[in-house]
Structure formats: structure tokens, C-alpha cells
Amino acid sequence: MTTTMDPDPLVRRMRPFGTTIFAEMSALAVRTGAVNLGQGFPDTDGPAEMLAAAVDALRGGQNQYPPGPGIPALRAAVAAHQRRFWDLEYDPDGEVLVTAGATEAIAAAILGLCEPGDEVVCFEPYYDSYAASIALAGAVRRPVTLRPTDNGRYAFDPAELRAAFGPRTRLVLLNSPHNPTGKVFDAAELALIAELCQEYDTYAVTDEVYEHLVFTDADSGHVPLAGLPGMWERTLRVSSAGKTFSCTGWKIGWASGPARLVAATMRVKQFLTFVNGAPLQPAVAVALALPDSYYDGYRADLQTRRDQLVGGLTEAGFGVLSPEGTYFVTADITALGGRDGMEFCRALPERCGVVAVPTQVFYDDAEAGRRLVRFAFCKRPEVLAEAVTRLRALT
Ligand SMILES: *Cc1c(COP(=O)(O)O)cnc(C)c1O
């Protein structure tokens, strides 16, 4: 009898993807009692109306499989939200798909659109699921590097972006506002991406989970790529309730786009999870329809917390790259004598009782992120204050 007891049965294409850095750093936080600014989840609940709607749905019997594309009320709310904020039109029947978070929407889109060997242009550092989803599809990632510039912002070299496109490019995967850098892509950058997508006749998949977290002092507001001339028909727009409504554990996301892109994504999605979150879907529909005061208050709140942490990190001696959006701030450790972010983050809990994440893990070109670390500020003000007090001990 032959045995299949391979010591490592994992398929080769997934082997480069170890356990995530978050697991290691969160374990370190627990072991040392450190303040965990590593992982990007809020430590407070989302809007009360949304939570109440979820309880009602749960008690009201909405506990069986919802329709494959999502419940009609949520699809209608997703379409209405995009019209209201971004002036984008989607038909709730056929142009909107509810998914298990933005993560599933992105994975299903890549698996549904890319043949093995197709190329995906994306900006590094990138959200950790991108490289794994591209690898699962047998596709090839073509990273374009975002680098800190003298004005404290991140930028890419337009020539590098142009060079990343070629005959095998199937799609560009764009995340703006961008995790982990906090960068908001501006009009000129988006115009170049749009131009290249059209020149090479590629699709775009946009991860816009931080669409409501562009701070008021950013150079540019949030501009969806799908709104640029010639882009609606080739763009699948992805977002999610997790960040906007502080419910990252709910995993209710959505994809919107032309029917053929949504259909391709749905074909894969139906065999990944089929459906998810029946009682949470009506609650997210309620949340999306909340008045502007909710969205404005949410952004103002996070902006205050950003300022609190940016101030504290600056005082502690970090070279802070102040973010224009998202939950995160990145900082250079050189002035603190740090040469390697991984080493620095592994030592930080013992040194001062704070956990951060080395940005290099989000790069293919680890050198480009060697001296950068990421802190999350989506935490209660007293938690941030405690972290800042501890970080001051570094100098
Ligand atoms: C949090 C996050 C996601 C995941 O969203 P879910 O809805 O939880 O799947 C995707 N992309 C980025 C950039 C994120 O920060």
C-alpha cells in the first residue's frame, strides 16, 4: 500500500505563504502584555442602528441561506450608496454581488478572471491576501513599488508602472485609500492607471474598503477609478462593511461592476462560500443608509486618533509618514537606531510594551520596506494614549 503521508502536503504554490505576521505579533502582545497596535480592527462597536437591525433579523428568522447574489435590500442599498457618494450607477440586479468580505470578492474576481500565467499589476506594499489569491489562480503578480518621498508621502515611478504592463496583463489590482501606507491615489496617478488599462485593454479590480476614511487634510478626496472616462465598463469595485461600520468580524462585502465582470466573480464565489451572513445583510443595508452625519463623525473620529498617534510617534523619535486615509500610520525607524523593521518589531514589546507590524512583509522587494513599521490607530483614545506613553520610553 502506498502512503500519502507527505511531511508537507501543502501545494507548492501556497508554500511561500507562511502564517501571517499578525498571528506572530498578536501572540507576542498576549505574552508580554503589550498594547497591540499591530492588527487593524477597531476596539469599539459600530452604529447602534446596525446592531439592532442584526438582532431583529436574527430573532426574526432570517437565518437560512440568503439568495446567491445577496438579499435584494442590501444590493439596493449598495447601489444607492454608490450613487449618493460617488455618482456611480449600478443595477442592483446583476451589477452588485454580496460576498464574504472584500477578501472573498477579490479572491473570486482574480480566480474568475485570470488564466494561469496571466499577469496582475498591483502596488506593493500590498494587503496580504492579494499575493495568495494571485498564486491560487496560477497568475503572476507584477508589483510596482510605493516609496516614501521627501514630502512625507508615498509615490510610485510612472515609468515603473508603465513597464509593469504588457501583453499578458489581465488586470490591475488597486487599493486606494491604501493599506498599509495610508496613501490616497491622486487624480494624476489614477489617470495614468486608467490610461494604461485602456491602452493594454485590461480590467481593474479596486479595493476601496477605506472609501470613507480619507482625512479632511488629504490633498485629494476619494476618487473611485470606475468613475474615470472609459473605466466603468472594465472595473470591478470592491468594498465592505467591516471598516466603514467597525464590524470586521461580520465579513459582509460586495463587488459592483458591469454584469459580465460580476457574473464571472459570482461563478467562483458560489463555490467558495455560496452565501454568508444572512442576518447581517439587512443590518448592513440599514448602516449604508445612515445619514451623512454618521460618515462625517466616523471620519472625524479616526482623524483625531490619527493625529494622536502621529503626534506620539513623532515625539518618540520616529520618522512618521502621516497618512491621508485608512486605519494605519507607517513610520521610519532609522532615527531610533533601527535598521530592520522585523527585528525592531520583535523587540518592541520587550523594549516598551507596544506591538507594531514590520512593513517589509507587505513587499516583494523587502529592501524597500526594511526600515518601515506600521501602527494601527483604530483604537480607543485611552489605548492610544497608553501606547504613546510607552513609546516615549524609546528615547
Ligand atoms: C481590511 C481589508 C480588507 C478585508 O476586508 P474584509 O471585508 O474583512 O474581507 C481588504 N482590503 C484591505 C486593504 C483591507 O485593509
mmCIF file of C-alpha atoms and ligand atoms in Angstrom:
data_model
loop_
_atom_site.group_PDB
_atom_site.id
_atom_site.type_symbol
_atom_site.label_atom_id
_atom_site.label_comp_id
_atom_site.label_asym_id
_atom_site.label_seq_id
_atom_site.Cartn_x
_atom_site.Cartn_y
_atom_site.Cartn_z
ATOM 1 C CA MET A 1 0.000 0.000 0.000
ATOM 2 C CA THR A 2 1.345 3.427 -0.861
ATOM 3 C CA THR A 3 1.161 6.188 1.657
ATOM 4 C CA THR A 4 0.156 9.764 1.049
ATOM 5 C CA MET A 5 1.660 10.906 4.349
ATOM 6 C CA ASP A 6 3.760 13.620 2.781
ATOM 7 C CA PRO A 7 5.509 15.602 5.554
ATOM 8 C CA ASP A 8 4.253 18.795 3.948
ATOM 9 C CA PRO A 9 1.119 18.101 1.934
ATOM 10 C CA LEU A 10 0.610 21.790 1.115
ATOM 11 C CA VAL A 11 0.540 22.570 -2.620
ATOM 12 C CA ARG A 12 3.676 24.227 -3.888
ATOM 13 C CA ARG A 13 2.015 27.442 -4.966
ATOM 14 C CA MET A 14 0.925 28.146 -1.363
ATOM 15 C CA ARG A 15 4.240 27.309 0.299
ATOM 16 C CA PRO A 16 5.690 30.814 0.145
ATOM 17 C CA PHE A 17 2.791 31.982 2.310
ATOM 18 C CA GLY A 18 3.629 31.251 5.947
ATOM 19 C CA THR A 19 1.432 32.071 8.895
ATOM 20 C CA THR A 20 0.685 35.752 8.801
ATOM 21 C CA ILE A 21 2.792 38.207 10.733
ATOM 22 C CA PHE A 22 -0.361 39.159 12.643
ATOM 23 C CA ALA A 23 -0.504 35.772 14.344
ATOM 24 C CA GLU A 24 3.106 36.072 15.479
ATOM 25 C CA MET A 25 2.788 39.656 16.680
ATOM 26 C CA SER A 26 -0.572 39.152 18.396
ATOM 27 C CA ALA A 27 0.847 36.148 20.280
ATOM 28 C CA LEU A 28 3.770 38.339 21.299
ATOM 29 C CA ALA A 29 1.337 41.010 22.510
ATOM 30 C CA VAL A 30 -0.514 38.495 24.666
ATOM 31 C CA ARG A 31 2.689 37.005 26.079
ATOM 32 C CA THR A 32 4.209 40.364 27.002
ATOM 33 C CA GLY A 33 1.040 42.289 27.893
ATOM 34 C CA ALA A 34 1.885 44.824 25.194
ATOM 35 C CA VAL A 35 -0.562 47.309 23.659
ATOM 36 C CA ASN A 36 -1.408 45.747 20.305
ATOM 37 C CA LEU A 37 -1.308 48.295 17.501
ATOM 38 C CA GLY A 38 -0.463 45.530 15.059
ATOM 39 C CA GLN A 39 -3.753 44.341 13.669
ATOM 40 C CA GLY A 40 -6.241 46.741 12.099
ATOM 41 C CA PHE A 41 -9.506 46.103 13.853
ATOM 42 C CA PRO A 42 -11.447 48.646 15.923
ATOM 43 C CA ASP A 43 -11.945 48.056 19.652
ATOM 44 C CA THR A 44 -15.405 49.653 19.733
ATOM 45 C CA ASP A 45 -18.701 48.638 18.127
ATOM 46 C CA GLY A 46 -20.322 50.105 15.046
ATOM 47 C CA PRO A 47 -23.565 52.110 14.826
ATOM 48 C CA ALA A 48 -26.327 51.063 17.255
ATOM 49 C CA GLU A 49 -28.991 51.081 14.493
ATOM 50 C CA MET A 50 -26.989 48.477 12.597
ATOM 51 C CA LEU A 51 -26.512 46.249 15.639
ATOM 52 C CA ALA A 52 -30.227 46.464 16.478
ATOM 53 C CA ALA A 53 -31.167 45.523 12.903
ATOM 54 C CA ALA A 54 -28.920 42.464 13.115
ATOM 55 C CA VAL A 55 -30.549 41.347 16.361
ATOM 56 C CA ASP A 56 -34.006 41.842 14.836
ATOM 57 C CA ALA A 57 -33.070 39.804 11.781
ATOM 58 C CA LEU A 58 -31.567 37.054 13.914
ATOM 59 C CA ARG A 59 -34.699 36.859 16.081
ATOM 60 C CA GLY A 60 -36.954 37.375 13.084
ATOM 61 C CA GLY A 61 -35.977 34.155 11.384
ATOM 62 C CA GLN A 62 -33.545 35.416 8.752
ATOM 63 C CA ASN A 63 -31.203 32.528 9.450
ATOM 64 C CA GLN A 64 -31.275 30.419 6.295
ATOM 65 C CA TYR A 65 -29.379 30.716 3.014
ATOM 66 C CA PRO A 66 -29.921 34.158 1.526
ATOM 67 C CA PRO A 67 -30.141 34.496 -2.283
ATOM 68 C CA GLY A 68 -26.824 33.835 -4.092
ATOM 69 C CA PRO A 69 -26.146 37.439 -5.123
ATOM 70 C CA GLY A 70 -27.185 38.782 -1.675
ATOM 71 C CA ILE A 71 -30.551 39.916 -0.324
ATOM 72 C CA PRO A 72 -32.318 42.480 -2.540
ATOM 73 C CA ALA A 73 -32.397 45.107 0.254
ATOM 74 C CA LEU A 74 -28.624 45.029 0.612
ATOM 75 C CA ARG A 75 -27.967 45.071 -3.132
ATOM 76 C CA ALA A 76 -30.299 48.071 -3.431
ATOM 77 C CA ALA A 77 -28.535 49.793 -0.525
ATOM 78 C CA VAL A 78 -25.099 49.150 -2.053
ATOM 79 C CA ALA A 79 -26.234 50.665 -5.362
ATOM 80 C CA ALA A 80 -27.887 53.655 -3.641
ATOM 81 C CA HIS A 81 -24.760 54.268 -1.541
ATOM 82 C CA GLN A 82 -22.536 54.433 -4.622
ATOM 83 C CA ARG A 83 -24.907 56.819 -6.366
ATOM 84 C CA ARG A 84 -25.091 59.000 -3.248
ATOM 85 C CA PHE A 85 -21.376 59.266 -2.537
ATOM 86 C CA TRP A 86 -19.606 58.623 -5.841
ATOM 87 C CA ASP A 87 -22.167 59.322 -8.535
ATOM 88 C CA LEU A 88 -21.755 55.769 -9.847
ATOM 89 C CA GLU A 89 -24.719 53.841 -11.262
ATOM 90 C CA TYR A 90 -25.113 50.093 -10.756
ATOM 91 C CA ASP A 91 -28.179 47.951 -11.299
ATOM 92 C CA PRO A 92 -28.823 46.043 -8.052
ATOM 93 C CA ASP A 93 -29.960 43.126 -10.234
ATOM 94 C CA GLY A 94 -26.867 41.861 -11.982
ATOM 95 C CA GLU A 95 -24.309 44.567 -11.276
ATOM 96 C CA VAL A 96 -23.973 44.064 -7.500
ATOM 97 C CA LEU A 97 -22.808 40.920 -5.690
ATOM 98 C CA VAL A 98 -22.642 40.429 -1.908
ATOM 99 C CA THR A 99 -19.566 38.471 -0.751
ATOM 100 C CA ALA A 100 -17.901 37.142 2.393
ATOM 101 C CA GLY A 101 -15.982 40.358 2.936
ATOM 102 C CA ALA A 102 -13.875 42.250 0.446
ATOM 103 C CA THR A 103 -11.362 39.417 0.725
ATOM 104 C CA GLU A 104 -13.679 36.918 -0.943
ATOM 105 C CA ALA A 105 -14.725 39.412 -3.620
ATOM 106 C CA ILE A 106 -11.066 39.988 -4.549
ATOM 107 C CA ALA A 107 -10.192 36.277 -4.467
ATOM 108 C CA ALA A 108 -13.248 35.306 -6.524
ATOM 109 C CA ALA A 109 -12.584 38.080 -9.047
ATOM 110 C CA ILE A 110 -8.962 37.004 -9.549
ATOM 111 C CA LEU A 111 -9.889 33.313 -9.750
ATOM 112 C CA GLY A 112 -12.734 34.096 -12.127
ATOM 113 C CA LEU A 113 -10.823 36.414 -14.440
ATOM 114 C CA CYS A 114 -7.223 35.142 -14.573
ATOM 115 C CA GLU A 115 -5.936 32.150 -16.525
ATOM 116 C CA PRO A 116 -2.687 30.574 -15.302
ATOM 117 C CA GLY A 117 0.177 32.783 -16.471
ATOM 118 C CA ASP A 118 -1.925 35.923 -16.728
ATOM 119 C CA GLU A 119 -0.354 38.907 -15.022
ATOM 120 C CA VAL A 120 -1.801 41.092 -12.284
ATOM 121 C CA VAL A 121 -0.323 44.543 -11.766
ATOM 122 C CA CYS A 122 -0.503 45.676 -8.147
ATOM 123 C CA PHE A 123 1.189 48.208 -5.928
ATOM 124 C CA GLU A 124 3.466 46.994 -3.165
ATOM 125 C CA PRO A 125 3.376 47.012 -0.193
ATOM 126 C CA TYR A 126 0.072 45.183 -0.550
ATOM 127 C CA TYR A 127 -2.676 43.706 1.558
ATOM 128 C CA ASP A 128 -1.558 40.190 2.402
ATOM 129 C CA SER A 129 -4.371 38.291 0.673
ATOM 130 C CA TYR A 130 -3.533 39.669 -2.792
ATOM 131 C CA ALA A 131 -0.382 37.653 -3.417
ATOM 132 C CA ALA A 132 -2.038 34.452 -2.150
ATOM 133 C CA SER A 133 -5.134 34.892 -4.347
ATOM 134 C CA ILE A 134 -2.975 35.599 -7.390
ATOM 135 C CA ALA A 135 -0.903 32.486 -6.625
ATOM 136 C CA LEU A 136 -4.019 30.321 -6.186
ATOM 137 C CA ALA A 137 -5.141 31.386 -9.651
ATOM 138 C CA GLY A 138 -1.717 30.426 -11.059
ATOM 139 C CA ALA A 139 -1.392 34.037 -12.157
ATOM 140 C CA VAL A 140 1.731 36.164 -11.833
ATOM 141 C CA ARG A 141 1.984 39.341 -9.818
ATOM 142 C CA ARG A 142 3.749 42.362 -11.258
ATOM 143 C CA PRO A 143 4.372 44.642 -8.297
ATOM 144 C CA VAL A 144 5.021 48.367 -8.636
ATOM 145 C CA THR A 145 6.754 49.781 -5.575
ATOM 146 C CA LEU A 146 5.403 52.656 -3.495
ATOM 147 C CA ARG A 147 8.291 54.501 -1.860
ATOM 148 C CA PRO A 148 8.375 57.240 0.771
ATOM 149 C CA THR A 149 9.299 60.592 -0.766
ATOM 150 C CA ASP A 150 10.835 63.739 0.708
ATOM 151 C CA ASN A 151 7.441 65.346 1.239
ATOM 152 C CA GLY A 152 6.423 62.555 3.610
ATOM 153 C CA ARG A 153 4.159 60.838 1.052
ATOM 154 C CA TYR A 154 4.380 57.595 -0.822
ATOM 155 C CA ALA A 155 4.719 57.638 -4.597
ATOM 156 C CA PHE A 156 5.454 55.266 -7.467
ATOM 157 C CA ASP A 157 7.608 55.827 -10.513
ATOM 158 C CA PRO A 158 5.270 56.226 -13.526
ATOM 159 C CA ALA A 159 7.861 54.525 -15.741
ATOM 160 C CA GLU A 160 7.840 51.528 -13.412
ATOM 161 C CA LEU A 161 4.054 51.307 -13.683
ATOM 162 C CA ARG A 162 4.191 51.535 -17.466
ATOM 163 C CA ALA A 163 6.865 48.831 -17.560
ATOM 164 C CA ALA A 164 4.711 46.518 -15.419
ATOM 165 C CA PHE A 165 2.020 46.393 -18.119
ATOM 166 C CA GLY A 166 2.437 44.034 -21.056
ATOM 167 C CA PRO A 167 0.626 41.640 -23.372
ATOM 168 C CA ARG A 168 -0.109 39.179 -20.534
ATOM 169 C CA THR A 169 -1.590 41.804 -18.181
ATOM 170 C CA ARG A 170 -5.115 40.741 -17.308
ATOM 171 C CA LEU A 171 -5.950 43.212 -14.606
ATOM 172 C CA VAL A 172 -4.656 45.836 -12.247
ATOM 173 C CA LEU A 173 -5.499 45.473 -8.583
ATOM 174 C CA LEU A 174 -5.689 48.910 -6.986
ATOM 175 C CA ASN A 175 -6.197 49.647 -3.300
ATOM 176 C CA SER A 176 -6.963 53.299 -2.513
ATOM 177 C CA PRO A 177 -7.009 54.568 0.216
ATOM 178 C CA HIS A 178 -4.077 52.225 0.609
ATOM 179 C CA ASN A 179 -3.222 49.804 3.403
ATOM 180 C CA PRO A 180 -0.526 49.838 4.844
ATOM 181 C CA THR A 181 0.786 53.226 3.641
ATOM 182 C CA GLY A 182 -2.326 55.388 4.166
ATOM 183 C CA LYS A 183 -1.779 56.763 0.658
ATOM 184 C CA VAL A 184 -4.730 58.145 -1.312
ATOM 185 C CA PHE A 185 -4.044 57.911 -5.048
ATOM 186 C CA ASP A 186 -4.471 61.353 -6.611
ATOM 187 C CA ALA A 187 -6.108 62.386 -9.888
ATOM 188 C CA ALA A 188 -2.899 62.260 -11.946
ATOM 189 C CA GLU A 189 -1.979 58.814 -10.637
ATOM 190 C CA LEU A 190 -5.469 57.465 -11.292
ATOM 191 C CA ALA A 191 -5.480 58.982 -14.778
ATOM 192 C CA LEU A 192 -2.245 57.151 -15.622
ATOM 193 C CA ILE A 193 -3.629 53.850 -14.310
ATOM 194 C CA ALA A 194 -6.806 54.378 -16.368
ATOM 195 C CA GLU A 195 -4.797 55.230 -19.470
ATOM 196 C CA LEU A 196 -2.696 52.051 -19.170
ATOM 197 C CA CYS A 197 -5.762 49.871 -18.521
ATOM 198 C CA GLN A 198 -7.250 51.140 -21.772
ATOM 199 C CA GLU A 199 -4.009 51.001 -23.753
ATOM 200 C CA TYR A 200 -3.492 47.353 -22.753
ATOM 201 C CA ASP A 201 -7.215 46.559 -22.666
ATOM 202 C CA THR A 202 -7.141 45.183 -19.110
ATOM 203 C CA TYR A 203 -9.607 45.043 -16.256
ATOM 204 C CA ALA A 204 -9.283 46.812 -12.934
ATOM 205 C CA VAL A 205 -10.285 45.412 -9.563
ATOM 206 C CA THR A 206 -10.394 48.162 -6.953
ATOM 207 C CA ASP A 207 -10.251 47.549 -3.222
ATOM 208 C CA GLU A 208 -11.978 50.568 -1.702
ATOM 209 C CA VAL A 209 -12.701 49.320 1.815
ATOM 210 C CA TYR A 210 -11.406 52.653 3.208
ATOM 211 C CA GLU A 211 -13.559 54.760 0.865
ATOM 212 C CA HIS A 212 -14.942 56.715 3.848
ATOM 213 C CA LEU A 213 -11.608 57.210 5.566
ATOM 214 C CA VAL A 214 -9.917 59.972 3.623
ATOM 215 C CA PHE A 215 -8.985 62.707 6.069
ATOM 216 C CA THR A 216 -10.017 66.303 5.514
ATOM 217 C CA ASP A 217 -6.404 67.484 5.137
ATOM 218 C CA ALA A 218 -5.636 64.998 2.336
ATOM 219 C CA ASP A 219 -4.590 66.532 -0.993
ATOM 220 C CA SER A 220 -7.378 64.731 -2.758
ATOM 221 C CA GLY A 221 -10.697 63.228 -1.730
ATOM 222 C CA HIS A 222 -11.520 59.628 -2.559
ATOM 223 C CA VAL A 223 -11.963 59.141 -6.293
ATOM 224 C CA PRO A 224 -13.164 55.724 -7.469
ATOM 225 C CA LEU A 225 -11.248 54.555 -10.550
ATOM 226 C CA ALA A 226 -14.564 53.351 -12.017
ATOM 227 C CA GLY A 227 -15.675 56.976 -12.351
ATOM 228 C CA LEU A 228 -12.889 57.922 -14.785
ATOM 229 C CA PRO A 229 -13.718 58.057 -18.509
ATOM 230 C CA GLY A 230 -13.657 54.604 -20.092
ATOM 231 C CA MET A 231 -13.254 52.813 -16.752
ATOM 232 C CA TRP A 232 -16.762 51.871 -15.543
ATOM 233 C CA GLU A 233 -17.072 49.148 -18.155
ATOM 234 C CA ARG A 234 -13.774 47.493 -17.194
ATOM 235 C CA THR A 235 -13.741 47.952 -13.399
ATOM 236 C CA LEU A 236 -14.968 45.734 -10.592
ATOM 237 C CA ARG A 237 -15.311 47.926 -7.498
ATOM 238 C CA VAL A 238 -14.959 46.135 -4.166
ATOM 239 C CA SER A 239 -15.865 47.407 -0.727
ATOM 240 C CA SER A 240 -17.049 46.081 2.591
ATOM 241 C CA ALA A 241 -18.890 46.907 5.800
ATOM 242 C CA GLY A 242 -16.004 45.854 8.041
ATOM 243 C CA LYS A 243 -14.052 49.098 8.141
ATOM 244 C CA THR A 244 -16.788 51.670 7.465
ATOM 245 C CA PHE A 245 -19.084 50.287 10.174
ATOM 246 C CA SER A 246 -16.494 48.875 12.598
ATOM 247 C CA CYS A 247 -17.644 45.268 12.186
ATOM 248 C CA THR A 248 -14.610 43.490 10.772
ATOM 249 C CA GLY A 249 -15.842 40.162 12.144
ATOM 250 C CA TRP A 250 -19.052 40.232 10.100
ATOM 251 C CA LYS A 251 -17.390 39.715 6.739
ATOM 252 C CA ILE A 252 -20.055 41.361 4.615
ATOM 253 C CA GLY A 253 -18.524 42.770 1.450
ATOM 254 C CA TRP A 254 -19.633 43.472 -2.108
ATOM 255 C CA ALA A 255 -18.462 43.827 -5.670
ATOM 256 C CA SER A 256 -20.052 46.160 -8.212
ATOM 257 C CA GLY A 257 -19.374 46.401 -11.911
ATOM 258 C CA PRO A 258 -20.614 45.591 -15.376
ATOM 259 C CA ALA A 259 -22.753 42.432 -15.408
ATOM 260 C CA ARG A 260 -20.154 40.278 -17.165
ATOM 261 C CA LEU A 261 -17.471 41.023 -14.542
ATOM 262 C CA VAL A 262 -19.925 40.479 -11.689
ATOM 263 C CA ALA A 263 -21.099 37.202 -13.281
ATOM 264 C CA ALA A 264 -17.511 35.919 -13.609
ATOM 265 C CA THR A 265 -16.869 36.736 -9.957
ATOM 266 C CA MET A 266 -20.118 35.154 -8.856
ATOM 267 C CA ARG A 267 -19.384 31.912 -10.737
ATOM 268 C CA VAL A 268 -16.385 31.365 -8.455
ATOM 269 C CA LYS A 269 -17.916 32.867 -5.338
ATOM 270 C CA GLN A 270 -20.826 30.431 -5.375
ATOM 271 C CA PHE A 271 -18.399 27.537 -4.915
ATOM 272 C CA LEU A 272 -16.225 29.232 -2.307
ATOM 273 C CA THR A 273 -18.836 30.198 0.291
ATOM 274 C CA PHE A 274 -22.071 30.139 -1.756
ATOM 275 C CA VAL A 275 -23.591 32.743 0.587
ATOM 276 C CA ASN A 276 -22.891 34.228 4.026
ATOM 277 C CA GLY A 277 -24.175 36.375 6.857
ATOM 278 C CA ALA A 278 -27.961 36.107 6.339
ATOM 279 C CA PRO A 279 -28.980 38.158 9.412
ATOM 280 C CA LEU A 280 -26.107 40.599 8.944
ATOM 281 C CA GLN A 281 -27.030 41.555 5.391
ATOM 282 C CA PRO A 282 -30.195 43.505 6.310
ATOM 283 C CA ALA A 283 -28.252 45.230 9.090
ATOM 284 C CA VAL A 284 -25.571 46.423 6.680
ATOM 285 C CA ALA A 285 -28.343 47.708 4.396
ATOM 286 C CA VAL A 286 -29.525 49.850 7.332
ATOM 287 C CA ALA A 287 -25.992 51.065 8.013
ATOM 288 C CA LEU A 288 -25.325 52.092 4.402
ATOM 289 C CA ALA A 289 -28.395 54.341 4.505
ATOM 290 C CA LEU A 290 -27.285 56.180 7.655
ATOM 291 C CA PRO A 291 -27.198 59.985 7.282
ATOM 292 C CA ASP A 292 -24.047 61.899 6.329
ATOM 293 C CA SER A 293 -23.561 62.758 9.996
ATOM 294 C CA TYR A 294 -22.573 59.136 10.649
ATOM 295 C CA TYR A 295 -19.952 59.084 7.911
ATOM 296 C CA ASP A 296 -18.602 62.537 8.817
ATOM 297 C CA GLY A 297 -18.426 61.662 12.514
ATOM 298 C CA TYR A 298 -16.675 58.390 11.797
ATOM 299 C CA ARG A 299 -14.032 60.083 9.674
ATOM 300 C CA ALA A 300 -13.521 62.944 12.163
ATOM 301 C CA ASP A 301 -13.134 60.442 14.969
ATOM 302 C CA LEU A 302 -10.466 58.433 13.153
ATOM 303 C CA GLN A 303 -8.719 61.643 12.095
ATOM 304 C CA THR A 304 -8.432 62.694 15.757
ATOM 305 C CA ARG A 305 -6.953 59.315 16.588
ATOM 306 C CA ARG A 306 -4.543 59.544 13.680
ATOM 307 C CA ASP A 307 -3.351 62.907 14.984
ATOM 308 C CA GLN A 308 -2.963 61.486 18.484
ATOM 309 C CA LEU A 309 -0.776 58.609 17.304
ATOM 310 C CA VAL A 310 1.159 60.618 14.703
ATOM 311 C CA GLY A 311 1.986 63.188 17.416
ATOM 312 C CA GLY A 312 3.085 60.495 19.835
ATOM 313 C CA LEU A 313 5.231 58.665 17.285
ATOM 314 C CA THR A 314 6.892 61.914 16.227
ATOM 315 C CA GLU A 315 7.693 62.773 19.861
ATOM 316 C CA ALA A 316 9.063 59.274 20.342
ATOM 317 C CA GLY A 317 11.538 59.905 17.531
ATOM 318 C CA PHE A 318 10.032 58.009 14.596
ATOM 319 C CA GLY A 319 10.153 59.392 11.051
ATOM 320 C CA VAL A 320 6.399 59.484 10.593
ATOM 321 C CA LEU A 321 4.729 59.334 7.182
ATOM 322 C CA SER A 322 1.409 60.943 8.027
ATOM 323 C CA PRO A 323 -1.391 59.018 6.291
ATOM 324 C CA GLU A 324 -4.102 60.704 4.212
ATOM 325 C CA GLY A 325 -6.518 57.857 4.879
ATOM 326 C CA THR A 326 -7.127 54.384 6.394
ATOM 327 C CA TYR A 327 -6.556 52.977 9.887
ATOM 328 C CA PHE A 328 -2.765 52.980 9.664
ATOM 329 C CA VAL A 329 0.354 55.075 10.016
ATOM 330 C CA THR A 330 3.774 53.945 8.833
ATOM 331 C CA ALA A 331 6.983 55.226 10.354
ATOM 332 C CA ASP A 332 10.699 55.017 9.625
ATOM 333 C CA ILE A 333 12.826 53.588 12.457
ATOM 334 C CA THR A 334 16.224 54.869 11.283
ATOM 335 C CA ALA A 335 16.330 57.833 13.672
ATOM 336 C CA LEU A 336 15.743 55.413 16.556
ATOM 337 C CA GLY A 337 18.753 53.353 15.527
ATOM 338 C CA GLY A 338 16.616 50.688 13.827
ATOM 339 C CA ARG A 339 17.878 49.059 10.650
ATOM 340 C CA ASP A 340 15.396 46.248 10.181
ATOM 341 C CA GLY A 341 11.669 46.546 10.885
ATOM 342 C CA MET A 342 11.263 42.828 11.575
ATOM 343 C CA GLU A 343 13.967 42.872 14.247
ATOM 344 C CA PHE A 344 12.604 46.141 15.612
ATOM 345 C CA CYS A 345 9.021 44.824 15.914
ATOM 346 C CA ARG A 346 10.126 41.564 17.508
ATOM 347 C CA ALA A 347 11.995 43.555 20.178
ATOM 348 C CA LEU A 348 9.493 46.383 20.653
ATOM 349 C CA PRO A 349 7.170 44.600 23.140
ATOM 350 C CA GLU A 350 10.107 43.874 25.467
ATOM 351 C CA ARG A 351 11.594 47.330 24.972
ATOM 352 C CA CYS A 352 8.492 49.365 25.650
ATOM 353 C CA GLY A 353 5.317 47.241 25.650
ATOM 354 C CA VAL A 354 3.873 48.081 22.216
ATOM 355 C CA VAL A 355 3.239 45.862 19.191
ATOM 356 C CA ALA A 356 3.618 47.101 15.609
ATOM 357 C CA VAL A 357 3.982 45.272 12.306
ATOM 358 C CA PRO A 358 7.051 45.383 10.030
ATOM 359 C CA THR A 359 6.005 46.843 6.679
ATOM 360 C CA GLN A 360 8.528 44.706 4.779
ATOM 361 C CA VAL A 361 6.194 41.706 4.996
ATOM 362 C CA PHE A 362 3.861 43.513 2.589
ATOM 363 C CA TYR A 363 6.577 43.921 -0.065
ATOM 364 C CA ASP A 364 8.077 41.501 -2.596
ATOM 365 C CA ASP A 365 11.070 43.814 -2.515
ATOM 366 C CA ALA A 366 11.641 43.573 1.268
ATOM 367 C CA GLU A 367 14.509 46.074 0.983
ATOM 368 C CA ALA A 368 12.064 48.823 0.014
ATOM 369 C CA GLY A 369 10.240 48.413 3.324
ATOM 370 C CA ARG A 370 13.167 47.372 5.500
ATOM 371 C CA ARG A 371 13.078 50.402 7.824
ATOM 372 C CA LEU A 372 9.332 50.915 7.957
ATOM 373 C CA VAL A 373 6.840 49.734 10.569
ATOM 374 C CA ARG A 374 3.062 50.051 10.678
ATOM 375 C CA PHE A 375 0.876 51.080 13.614
ATOM 376 C CA ALA A 376 -2.950 50.920 13.698
ATOM 377 C CA PHE A 377 -4.803 53.863 15.247
ATOM 378 C CA CYS A 378 -8.348 52.430 15.080
ATOM 379 C CA LYS A 379 -8.230 52.003 18.876
ATOM 380 C CA ARG A 380 -9.835 53.820 21.808
ATOM 381 C CA PRO A 381 -8.126 57.135 22.719
ATOM 382 C CA GLU A 382 -7.054 55.778 26.123
ATOM 383 C CA VAL A 383 -5.389 52.792 24.422
ATOM 384 C CA LEU A 384 -3.526 55.107 22.067
ATOM 385 C CA ALA A 385 -2.552 57.360 24.980
ATOM 386 C CA GLU A 386 -1.090 54.390 26.841
ATOM 387 C CA ALA A 387 0.801 53.296 23.715
ATOM 388 C CA VAL A 388 2.199 56.812 23.247
ATOM 389 C CA THR A 389 3.343 56.965 26.876
ATOM 390 C CA ARG A 390 5.143 53.660 26.467
ATOM 391 C CA LEU A 391 6.715 54.629 23.137
ATOM 392 C CA ARG A 392 8.244 57.741 24.725
ATOM 393 C CA ALA A 393 10.482 55.371 26.693
ATOM 394 C CA LEU A 394 12.330 54.635 23.441
ATOM 395 C CA THR A 395 14.202 57.942 23.504
HETATM 396 C C1 LIG B 1 -9.406 45.001 5.939
HETATM 397 C C2 LIG B 1 -9.071 44.968 4.500
HETATM 398 C C3 LIG B 1 -9.693 44.076 3.619
HETATM 399 C C4 LIG B 1 -10.598 42.970 4.107
HETATM 400 O O1 LIG B 1 -11.896 43.303 4.115
HETATM 401 P P1 LIG B 1 -12.964 42.195 4.622
HETATM 402 O O2 LIG B 1 -14.233 42.813 4.270
HETATM 403 O O3 LIG B 1 -12.737 41.982 6.071
HETATM 404 O O4 LIG B 1 -12.675 40.951 3.846
HETATM 405 C C5 LIG B 1 -9.392 44.144 2.273
HETATM 406 N N1 LIG B 1 -8.524 45.048 1.815
HETATM 407 C C6 LIG B 1 -7.887 45.912 2.625
HETATM 408 C C7 LIG B 1 -6.927 46.876 2.046
HETATM 409 C C8 LIG B 1 -8.130 45.883 3.995
HETATM 410 O O5 LIG B 1 -7.457 46.705 4.799
#
